[in-house]
């Protein structure tokens, strides 16, 4: 699953560490999700969507 | 920064690592005591069973600590890494044990005197720790295009 996490994060000028703190996960988690190496669970995806104020499908895209 | 760098550890991770350290220390102590008992004390069958079970106790404690850690860890990515590392640990331990058991039995290397079984927990810890470290390193950094800490929108 592709995602726009990195773009959304950069638009807000947040570092990976800042985003990780807001999501209460490790920075490695954010990096792994951004690079597509790890697909988040639905609860985390919802949390990300809530944080960015966008629907899940606007952040996570099918390959 | 590596995932398990000490500065980044959560209280739960610190507690669990302290537990692992305790288990390793207990294993070393128990291994020596049990070995001494088997070598120098004449034991009845229940005594032998009892000592064998005592020697295996650290494995049970270790599984308990890992289980507790996994149930309390809120970061699903870290949980996945730990589970993968555990699988690597179990895999490496089984492969090592199988190879050396056959070598001890059929390749003229003599009896293993139970040493292999006693070393299982050490092989497991070392291989799981190495696997965790390598996986964490692999996920923690990538090429400059995607892993910049303060990446800008493309």
Coordinates of N, CA and C in Angstrom, one line a residue:
Chain A
X1 N 0.8 -1.2 0.0 CA 0.0 0.0 0.0 C 0.9 1.2 0.0
X2 N 0.6 2.1 -1.0 CA 1.4 3.4 -1.0 C 0.7 4.4 -0.1
X3 N 1.5 5.4 0.3 CA 0.9 6.4 1.2 C 1.5 7.8 1.0
X4 N 0.8 8.8 1.4 CA 1.2 10.2 1.2 C 1.7 10.8 2.5
X5 N 2.1 9.9 3.5 CA 2.4 10.3 4.8 C 3.6 11.3 4.8
X6 N 4.6 11.0 4.0 CA 5.8 11.8 4.0 C 5.5 13.2 3.5
X7 N 4.6 13.3 2.4 CA 4.3 14.6 1.9 C 3.5 15.4 2.9
X8 N 2.5 14.7 3.5 CA 1.6 15.4 4.5 C 2.5 15.9 5.7
X9 N 3.4 15.1 6.1 CA 4.3 15.5 7.2 C 5.1 16.7 6.8
X10 N 5.7 16.6 5.6 CA 6.6 17.7 5.2 C 5.8 19.0 5.0
X11 N 4.5 18.9 4.6 CA 3.7 20.1 4.4 C 3.6 20.8 5.8
X12 N 3.5 20.0 6.8 CA 3.4 20.6 8.2 C 4.7 20.9 8.8
X13 N 5.8 20.6 8.1 CA 7.2 20.8 8.5 C 7.4 20.1 9.8
X14 N 6.9 18.9 9.9 CA 7.1 18.0 11.1 C 8.3 17.1 10.8
X15 N 9.1 16.8 11.7 CA 10.1 15.8 11.6 C 9.4 14.4 11.8
X16 N 10.1 13.4 11.4 CA 9.6 12.0 11.7 C 9.4 11.8 13.2
X17 N 10.3 12.4 14.0 CA 10.3 12.2 15.4 C 9.0 13.0 16.0
X18 N 8.7 14.1 15.4 CA 7.6 14.9 15.9 C 6.3 14.1 15.6
X19 N 6.2 13.6 14.3 CA 5.0 12.9 13.9 C 4.9 11.6 14.8
X20 N 6.0 11.0 15.1 CA 6.0 9.7 15.9 C 5.4 10.1 17.3
X21 N 5.9 11.2 17.8 CA 5.4 11.6 19.1 C 3.9 11.9 19.1
X22 N 3.4 12.5 18.1 CA 2.0 12.8 18.0 C 1.1 11.5 17.9
X23 N 1.8 10.5 17.2 CA 1.1 9.2 17.0 C 1.3 8.2 18.2
X24 N 2.2 8.6 19.1 CA 2.6 7.7 20.2 C 3.2 6.4 19.6
X25 N 4.1 6.5 18.6 CA 4.8 5.4 18.1 C 6.3 5.7 18.0
X26 N 7.1 4.8 17.6 CA 8.5 5.1 17.5 C 8.8 5.8 16.2
X27 N 9.9 6.5 16.1 CA 10.3 7.1 14.8 C 10.5 6.1 13.7
X28 N 11.0 4.9 14.1 CA 11.2 3.8 13.2 C 9.9 3.4 12.5
X29 N 8.8 3.4 13.3 CA 7.5 3.1 12.8 C 7.1 4.0 11.7
X30 N 7.3 5.3 12.0 CA 7.0 6.4 11.0 C 7.8 6.2 9.7
X31 N 9.1 5.9 9.9 CA 10.0 5.7 8.7 C 9.5 4.5 7.9
X32 N 9.2 3.4 8.7 CA 8.8 2.2 8.0 C 7.5 2.3 7.2
X33 N 6.6 3.1 7.8 CA 5.3 3.3 7.1 C 5.5 4.2 5.9
X34 N 6.3 5.3 6.1 CA 6.6 6.2 5.0 C 7.2 5.5 3.8
X35 N 8.2 4.7 4.1 CA 8.9 4.0 3.0 C 8.1 2.8 2.4
X36 N 7.0 2.5 3.0 CA 6.1 1.4 2.5 C 6.6 0.0 2.9
X37 N 7.5 0.0 3.9 CA 8.0 -1.3 4.4 C 7.1 -1.9 5.4
X38 N 6.2 -1.1 5.9 CA 5.3 -1.6 7.0 C 3.9 -0.9 6.8
X39 N 2.9 -1.8 6.7 CA 1.5 -1.2 6.6 C 0.9 -1.2 8.0
X40 N 0.4 0.0 8.3 CA -0.1 0.2 9.7 C -1.5 -0.6 9.8
X41 N -1.8 -0.9 11.1 CA -3.1 -1.5 11.3 C -4.2 -0.5 11.1
X42 N -5.4 -0.9 11.1 CA -6.5 0.0 10.9 C -6.6 1.0 12.0
X43 N -6.4 0.6 13.3 CA -6.5 1.7 14.3 C -5.4 2.8 14.1
X44 N -4.2 2.4 13.8 CA -3.2 3.4 13.5 C -3.4 4.2 12.3
X45 N -4.0 3.5 11.3 CA -4.3 4.3 10.0 C -5.4 5.3 10.3
X46 N -6.4 5.0 11.2 CA -7.4 5.9 11.6 C -6.8 7.1 12.4
X47 N -5.9 6.7 13.2 CA -5.2 7.7 14.0 C -4.5 8.7 13.2
X48 N -3.8 8.2 12.1 CA -3.0 9.0 11.2 C -4.0 9.9 10.4
X49 N -5.1 9.3 10.0 CA -6.1 10.1 9.2 C -6.7 11.2 10.1
X50 N -7.0 10.9 11.3 CA -7.5 11.9 12.3 C -6.5 13.1 12.5
X51 N -5.2 12.7 12.6 CA -4.2 13.7 12.9 C -4.1 14.7 11.7
X52 N -4.2 14.1 10.5 CA -4.0 15.0 9.3 C -5.3 15.5 8.8
X53 N -6.4 15.1 9.4 CA -7.7 15.6 9.1 C -8.2 15.2 7.7
X54 N -7.7 14.0 7.3 CA -8.1 13.5 5.9 C -8.7 12.1 6.0
X55 N -9.5 11.7 5.1 CA -9.9 10.3 5.1 C -8.8 9.4 4.8
X56 N -8.9 8.2 5.3 CA -7.9 7.2 5.2 C -7.5 7.0 3.7
X57 N -8.5 6.9 2.8 CA -8.2 6.7 1.4 C -7.5 7.8 0.7
X58 N -7.4 9.0 1.4 CA -6.7 10.1 0.8 C -5.2 10.0 1.2
X59 N -4.9 9.2 2.2 CA -3.5 9.0 2.7 C -2.9 7.7 2.2
X60 N -3.7 6.7 2.3 CA -3.2 5.3 1.9 C -3.9 5.0 0.5
X61 N -3.0 4.6 -0.4 CA -3.5 4.4 -1.8 C -3.2 2.9 -2.2
X62 N -4.0 2.3 -2.9 CA -3.7 1.0 -3.4 C -2.6 1.0 -4.4
X63 N -1.8 0.0 -4.4 CA -0.6 -0.1 -5.3 C -1.1 -0.1 -6.7
Chain B
X1 N 19.1 6.5 14.5 CA 19.6 5.9 15.7 C 19.0 4.5 15.9
X2 N 19.8 3.6 16.3 CA 19.3 2.2 16.4 C 18.1 2.1 17.3
X3 N 17.2 1.2 17.0 CA 15.9 1.1 17.8 C 16.2 0.9 19.3
X4 N 17.2 0.0 19.6 CA 17.4 -0.3 21.0 C 18.5 0.5 21.6
X5 N 18.8 1.6 21.0 CA 19.8 2.5 21.7 C 19.2 2.9 23.0
X6 N 20.1 2.9 24.0 CA 19.6 3.0 25.4 C 18.8 4.3 25.6
X7 N 19.1 5.4 25.0 CA 18.4 6.6 25.2 C 17.0 6.5 24.8
X8 N 16.7 5.7 23.8 CA 15.3 5.6 23.3 C 14.4 4.6 23.9
X9 N 14.9 3.9 24.9 CA 14.2 2.8 25.5 C 13.0 3.3 26.3
X10 N 11.8 2.7 26.1 CA 10.7 3.0 27.0 C 10.9 2.3 28.3
X11 N 10.2 2.7 29.4 CA 10.3 2.0 30.7 C 9.9 0.5 30.5
X12 N 9.0 0.2 29.7 CA 8.6 -1.2 29.5 C 9.8 -2.0 28.8
X13 N 10.4 -1.3 27.9 CA 11.6 -2.0 27.2 C 12.7 -2.2 28.2
X14 N 12.9 -1.1 29.0 CA 14.0 -1.2 30.0 C 13.7 -2.4 31.0
X15 N 12.5 -2.4 31.5 CA 12.1 -3.5 32.4 C 12.3 -4.8 31.8
X16 N 11.8 -5.0 30.5 CA 11.9 -6.3 29.9 C 13.4 -6.7 29.7
X17 N 14.2 -5.7 29.3 CA 15.6 -6.0 29.1 C 16.3 -6.4 30.4
X18 N 15.9 -5.7 31.5 CA 16.4 -6.1 32.8 C 16.0 -7.5 33.1
X19 N 14.8 -7.8 32.8 CA 14.3 -9.2 33.0 C 15.1 -10.2 32.3
X20 N 15.4 -9.9 31.0 CA 16.2 -10.8 30.2 C 17.6 -11.0 30.8
X21 N 18.2 -9.9 31.2 CA 19.5 -9.9 31.8 C 19.5 -10.8 33.1
X22 N 18.4 -10.7 33.9 CA 18.2 -11.6 35.0 C 18.1 -13.0 34.6
X23 N 17.4 -13.3 33.6 CA 17.2 -14.7 33.1 C 18.5 -15.2 32.7
X24 N 19.3 -14.4 31.9 CA 20.6 -14.9 31.4 C 21.5 -15.2 32.6
X25 N 21.5 -14.3 33.6 CA 22.4 -14.6 34.8 C 21.9 -15.8 35.6
X26 N 20.6 -16.0 35.7 CA 20.1 -17.1 36.4 C 20.4 -18.4 35.6
X27 N 20.4 -18.3 34.3 CA 20.7 -19.5 33.5 C 22.1 -19.9 33.7
X28 N 23.0 -18.9 33.7 CA 24.4 -19.3 33.9 C 24.6 -19.9 35.3
X29 N 24.0 -19.3 36.3 CA 24.1 -19.9 37.6 C 23.5 -21.3 37.7
X30 N 22.3 -21.4 37.2 CA 21.6 -22.7 37.3 C 22.4 -23.8 36.5
X31 N 22.9 -23.4 35.3 CA 23.6 -24.3 34.5 C 24.8 -24.9 35.3
X32 N 25.5 -24.1 35.9 CA 26.7 -24.5 36.7 C 26.3 -25.4 37.8
X33 N 25.2 -25.0 38.6 CA 24.8 -25.7 39.7 C 24.2 -27.1 39.3
X34 N 23.4 -27.1 38.3 CA 22.8 -28.4 37.9 C 23.9 -29.3 37.3
X35 N 24.8 -28.8 36.6 CA 25.9 -29.6 36.0 C 26.7 -30.2 37.2
X36 N 27.0 -29.4 38.1 CA 27.8 -29.9 39.3 C 27.0 -31.0 40.0
X37 N 25.7 -30.8 40.2 CA 24.9 -31.8 40.9 C 24.8 -33.1 40.1
X38 N 24.7 -33.0 38.8 CA 24.6 -34.2 38.0 C 26.0 -34.9 38.0
X39 N 27.0 -34.2 38.0 CA 28.4 -34.8 37.9 C 28.8 -35.4 39.2
X40 N 28.5 -34.7 40.3 CA 29.1 -35.1 41.6 C 28.1 -35.7 42.7
X41 N 26.8 -35.6 42.4 CA 25.9 -36.1 43.4 C 25.1 -37.2 42.9
X42 N 25.0 -38.3 43.7 CA 24.2 -39.4 43.2 C 22.7 -39.1 43.4
X43 N 22.0 -39.0 42.3 CA 20.6 -38.6 42.4 C 19.6 -39.7 42.1
X44 N 18.5 -39.6 42.8 CA 17.4 -40.6 42.5 C 16.7 -40.1 41.2
X45 N 15.8 -40.9 40.6 CA 15.1 -40.5 39.4 C 14.3 -39.2 39.6
X46 N 13.5 -39.1 40.7 CA 12.8 -37.9 40.9 C 13.7 -36.7 41.0
X47 N 14.9 -36.9 41.6 CA 15.9 -35.8 41.7 C 16.4 -35.4 40.4
X48 N 16.6 -36.3 39.5 CA 17.1 -36.0 38.2 C 16.0 -35.2 37.4
X49 N 14.8 -35.7 37.5 CA 13.7 -35.0 36.9 C 13.6 -33.6 37.4
X50 N 13.7 -33.4 38.7 CA 13.6 -32.1 39.4 C 14.6 -31.2 38.9
X51 N 15.9 -31.7 38.8 CA 17.0 -30.8 38.3 C 16.8 -30.4 36.9
X52 N 16.3 -31.4 36.1 CA 16.1 -31.1 34.7 C 15.1 -30.0 34.5
X53 N 14.0 -30.1 35.3 CA 13.0 -29.1 35.2 C 13.5 -27.7 35.7
X54 N 14.3 -27.8 36.8 CA 14.8 -26.5 37.3 C 15.7 -25.9 36.2
X55 N 16.5 -26.7 35.5 CA 17.4 -26.2 34.5 C 16.6 -25.5 33.3
X56 N 15.3 -26.0 33.1 CA 14.5 -25.5 32.0 C 13.7 -24.2 32.4
X57 N 13.7 -24.0 33.7 CA 12.9 -22.9 34.2 C 13.2 -21.5 33.6
X58 N 14.4 -21.2 33.3 CA 14.7 -19.9 32.7 C 14.0 -19.7 31.3
X59 N 13.9 -20.8 30.6 CA 13.2 -20.8 29.3 C 11.7 -20.3 29.5
X60 N 11.1 -20.9 30.5 CA 9.7 -20.6 30.8 C 9.6 -19.1 31.2
X61 N 10.5 -18.7 32.1 CA 10.5 -17.3 32.5 C 10.7 -16.3 31.4
X62 N 11.6 -16.7 30.5 CA 11.9 -15.9 29.3 C 10.6 -15.8 28.4
X63 N 9.9 -16.9 28.2 CA 8.7 -16.8 27.4 C 7.7 -15.9 28.1
X64 N 7.6 -16.0 29.4 CA 6.7 -15.2 30.1 C 7.0 -13.7 29.9
X65 N 8.3 -13.4 30.1 CA 8.7 -12.0 29.9 C 8.4 -11.4 28.5
X66 N 8.7 -12.3 27.5 CA 8.4 -11.9 26.1 C 6.9 -11.7 25.9
X67 N 6.1 -12.6 26.5 CA 4.7 -12.5 26.3 C 4.1 -11.3 27.0
X68 N 4.6 -11.0 28.2 CA 4.2 -9.8 28.9 C 4.6 -8.5 28.1
X69 N 5.8 -8.5 27.6 CA 6.3 -7.4 26.8 C 5.4 -7.1 25.6
X70 N 5.1 -8.2 24.9 CA 4.3 -8.1 23.6 C 2.9 -7.6 23.9
X71 N 2.4 -8.1 25.1 CA 1.0 -7.7 25.4 C 0.9 -6.2 25.9
X72 N 2.0 -5.7 26.3 CA 2.0 -4.3 26.8 C 2.6 -3.3 25.9
X73 N 3.3 -3.8 24.9 CA 3.9 -2.9 23.9 C 2.9 -2.2 23.0
X74 N 2.8 -0.9 23.0 CA 1.7 -0.3 22.2 C 2.1 0.0 20.8
X75 N 3.4 0.0 20.5 CA 3.9 0.3 19.1 C 3.8 -1.0 18.3
X76 N 2.9 -1.1 17.4 CA 2.7 -2.3 16.6 C 3.9 -2.7 15.8
X77 N 4.6 -1.7 15.3 CA 5.8 -2.0 14.5 C 6.9 -2.6 15.3
X78 N 7.1 -2.1 16.5 CA 8.1 -2.6 17.4 C 7.7 -4.1 17.8
X79 N 6.4 -4.3 18.0 CA 5.9 -5.6 18.3 C 6.3 -6.6 17.2
X80 N 6.1 -6.1 16.0 CA 6.4 -7.0 14.8 C 7.8 -7.3 14.8
X81 N 8.7 -6.3 15.0 CA 10.1 -6.6 15.0 C 10.5 -7.6 16.1
X82 N 9.9 -7.5 17.3 CA 10.3 -8.4 18.4 C 9.8 -9.8 18.0
X83 N 8.6 -9.9 17.5 CA 8.1 -11.3 17.1 C 9.0 -11.9 16.0
X84 N 9.4 -11.1 15.0 CA 10.3 -11.6 14.0 C 11.6 -12.0 14.6
X85 N 12.2 -11.2 15.5 CA 13.5 -11.5 16.1 C 13.4 -12.8 16.9
X86 N 12.2 -13.0 17.6 CA 12.0 -14.2 18.4 C 12.0 -15.5 17.5
X87 N 11.3 -15.3 16.3 CA 11.3 -16.4 15.4 C 12.7 -16.7 14.8
X88 N 13.4 -15.7 14.6 CA 14.8 -16.0 14.2 C 15.6 -16.7 15.3
X89 N 15.4 -16.2 16.5 CA 16.1 -16.9 17.6 C 15.7 -18.3 17.7
X90 N 14.4 -18.6 17.7 CA 14.0 -20.0 17.8 C 14.6 -20.8 16.6
X91 N 14.5 -20.2 15.4 CA 15.0 -20.9 14.2 C 16.5 -21.3 14.3
X92 N 17.3 -20.3 14.6 CA 18.7 -20.5 14.7 C 19.0 -21.5 15.8
X93 N 18.3 -21.4 16.9 CA 18.5 -22.4 18.0 C 18.2 -23.8 17.6
X94 N 17.1 -24.0 16.9 CA 16.8 -25.3 16.5 C 17.8 -25.9 15.5
X95 N 18.1 -25.0 14.5 CA 19.1 -25.5 13.5 C 20.4 -25.8 14.1
X96 N 20.9 -24.9 15.0 CA 22.2 -25.2 15.7 C 22.1 -26.5 16.5
X97 N 21.1 -26.6 17.3 CA 20.9 -27.8 18.1 C 20.9 -29.1 17.3
X98 N 20.1 -29.0 16.2 CA 20.0 -30.2 15.3 C 21.4 -30.6 14.8
X99 N 22.1 -29.6 14.2 CA 23.3 -29.9 13.6 C 24.3 -30.5 14.6
X100 N 24.5 -29.8 15.7 CA 25.5 -30.3 16.7 C 25.1 -31.6 17.4
X101 N 23.8 -31.8 17.5 CA 23.3 -33.1 18.1 C 23.8 -34.2 17.2
X102 N 23.5 -34.1 15.9 CA 24.0 -35.1 14.9 C 25.5 -35.3 14.9
X103 N 26.2 -34.2 14.9 CA 27.6 -34.2 15.0 C 28.1 -34.9 16.2
X104 N 27.5 -34.6 17.3 CA 27.9 -35.2 18.6 C 27.6 -36.7 18.6
X105 N 26.5 -37.1 18.0 CA 26.1 -38.5 18.0 C 26.8 -39.3 17.0
X106 N 27.0 -38.8 15.8 CA 27.5 -39.6 14.6 C 28.8 -39.2 14.1
X107 N 29.4 -38.1 14.4 CA 30.6 -37.7 13.8 C 31.8 -37.9 14.6
X108 N 31.7 -38.7 15.6 CA 32.8 -39.0 16.5 C 33.2 -37.9 17.4
X109 N 32.3 -37.0 17.7 CA 32.7 -35.9 18.6 C 32.3 -36.2 20.0
X110 N 31.9 -37.4 20.3 CA 31.6 -37.8 21.6 C 30.3 -37.3 22.1
X111 N 29.9 -37.6 23.3 CA 28.7 -37.2 23.9 C 28.7 -35.7 24.1
X112 N 27.5 -35.1 24.0 CA 27.4 -33.7 24.2 C 27.3 -33.3 25.7
X113 N 27.0 -34.4 26.5 CA 26.9 -34.2 28.0 C 25.9 -33.2 28.4
X114 N 24.9 -33.0 27.6 CA 23.9 -32.0 27.9 C 24.3 -30.6 27.7
X115 N 25.5 -30.3 27.3 CA 26.0 -29.0 27.1 C 25.2 -28.2 26.1
X116 N 24.8 -29.0 25.0 CA 24.1 -28.3 23.9 C 22.8 -27.8 24.4
X117 N 22.1 -28.6 25.1 CA 20.8 -28.2 25.6 C 20.9 -27.0 26.6
X118 N 22.0 -27.0 27.4 CA 22.2 -26.0 28.3 C 22.5 -24.6 27.6
X119 N 23.1 -24.8 26.4 CA 23.5 -23.6 25.7 C 22.3 -23.0 24.8
X120 N 21.3 -23.8 24.7 CA 20.2 -23.4 23.9 C 19.7 -22.0 24.2
X121 N 19.5 -21.7 25.4 CA 19.0 -20.4 25.8 C 19.9 -19.2 25.4
X122 N 21.2 -19.5 25.5 CA 22.2 -18.5 25.1 C 22.2 -18.3 23.6
X123 N 22.2 -19.4 22.9 CA 22.1 -19.3 21.4 C 20.8 -18.5 21.0
X124 N 19.7 -18.8 21.7 CA 18.5 -18.1 21.4 C 18.6 -16.6 21.7
X125 N 19.1 -16.3 22.8 CA 19.2 -14.8 23.2 C 20.1 -14.1 22.2
X126 N 21.3 -14.7 21.9 CA 22.2 -14.0 21.1 C 21.7 -13.9 19.7
X127 N 21.1 -14.9 19.1 CA 20.6 -14.9 17.7 C 19.4 -13.9 17.6
X128 N 18.5 -13.9 18.6 CA 17.4 -13.0 18.6 C 17.8 -11.6 18.7
X129 N 18.8 -11.3 19.6 CA 19.3 -10.0 19.8 C 19.9 -9.5 18.5
X130 N 20.7 -10.3 17.9 CA 21.4 -9.9 16.6 C 20.3 -9.6 15.5
X131 N 19.3 -10.5 15.4 CA 18.3 -10.4 14.4 C 17.5 -9.0 14.7
X132 N 17.2 -8.8 15.9 CA 16.5 -7.5 16.3 C 17.3 -6.3 15.9
X133 N 18.6 -6.4 16.2 CA 19.5 -5.2 15.9 C 19.5 -5.0 14.4
X134 N 19.7 -6.1 13.7 CA 19.9 -5.9 12.2 C 18.6 -5.4 11.6
X135 N 17.4 -6.0 12.0 CA 16.2 -5.5 11.5 C 15.9 -4.1 11.8
X136 N 16.2 -3.7 13.1 CA 15.9 -2.4 13.5 C 16.8 -1.4 12.7
X137 N 18.0 -1.8 12.4 CA 18.9 -1.0 11.7 C 18.4 -0.8 10.2
X138 N 17.9 -1.9 9.7 CA 17.4 -1.9 8.3 C 16.2 -0.9 8.2
X139 N 15.3 -0.9 9.2 CA 14.1 -0.1 9.2 C 14.4 1.4 9.6
X140 N 15.4 1.5 10.4 CA 15.7 2.9 11.0 C 16.3 3.8 10.0
X141 N 17.0 3.3 9.0 CA 17.6 4.2 8.0 C 17.3 3.6 6.6
X142 N 17.4 4.4 5.6 CA 17.2 4.0 4.3 C 18.1 4.9 3.4
X143 N 17.9 4.9 2.1 CA 18.6 5.8 1.3 C 18.1 7.2 1.6
X144 N 19.0 8.2 1.3 CA 18.7 9.6 1.6 C 17.3 10.1 1.1
X145 N 16.8 9.5 0.0 CA 15.6 9.9 -0.7 C 14.4 9.8 0.2
X146 N 14.4 8.7 1.0 CA 13.2 8.5 1.8 C 13.4 8.6 3.3
X147 N 14.6 8.6 3.8 CA 14.8 8.5 5.2 C 15.3 9.7 5.9
X148 N 15.1 10.8 5.2 CA 15.6 12.1 5.9 C 14.7 12.4 7.1
X149 N 15.3 12.8 8.1 CA 14.6 13.1 9.4 C 13.6 14.3 9.2
X150 N 14.0 15.2 8.4 CA 13.2 16.4 8.2 C 12.8 16.6 6.7
X151 N 12.4 15.5 6.1 CA 12.1 15.5 4.7 C 11.1 16.6 4.3
X152 N 11.3 17.1 3.1 CA 10.4 18.1 2.6 C 9.4 17.5 1.6
X153 N 8.3 18.1 1.3 CA 7.4 17.5 0.3 C 8.0 17.5 -1.1
X154 N 7.7 16.4 -1.7 CA 8.3 16.2 -3.1 C 7.4 17.0 -4.1

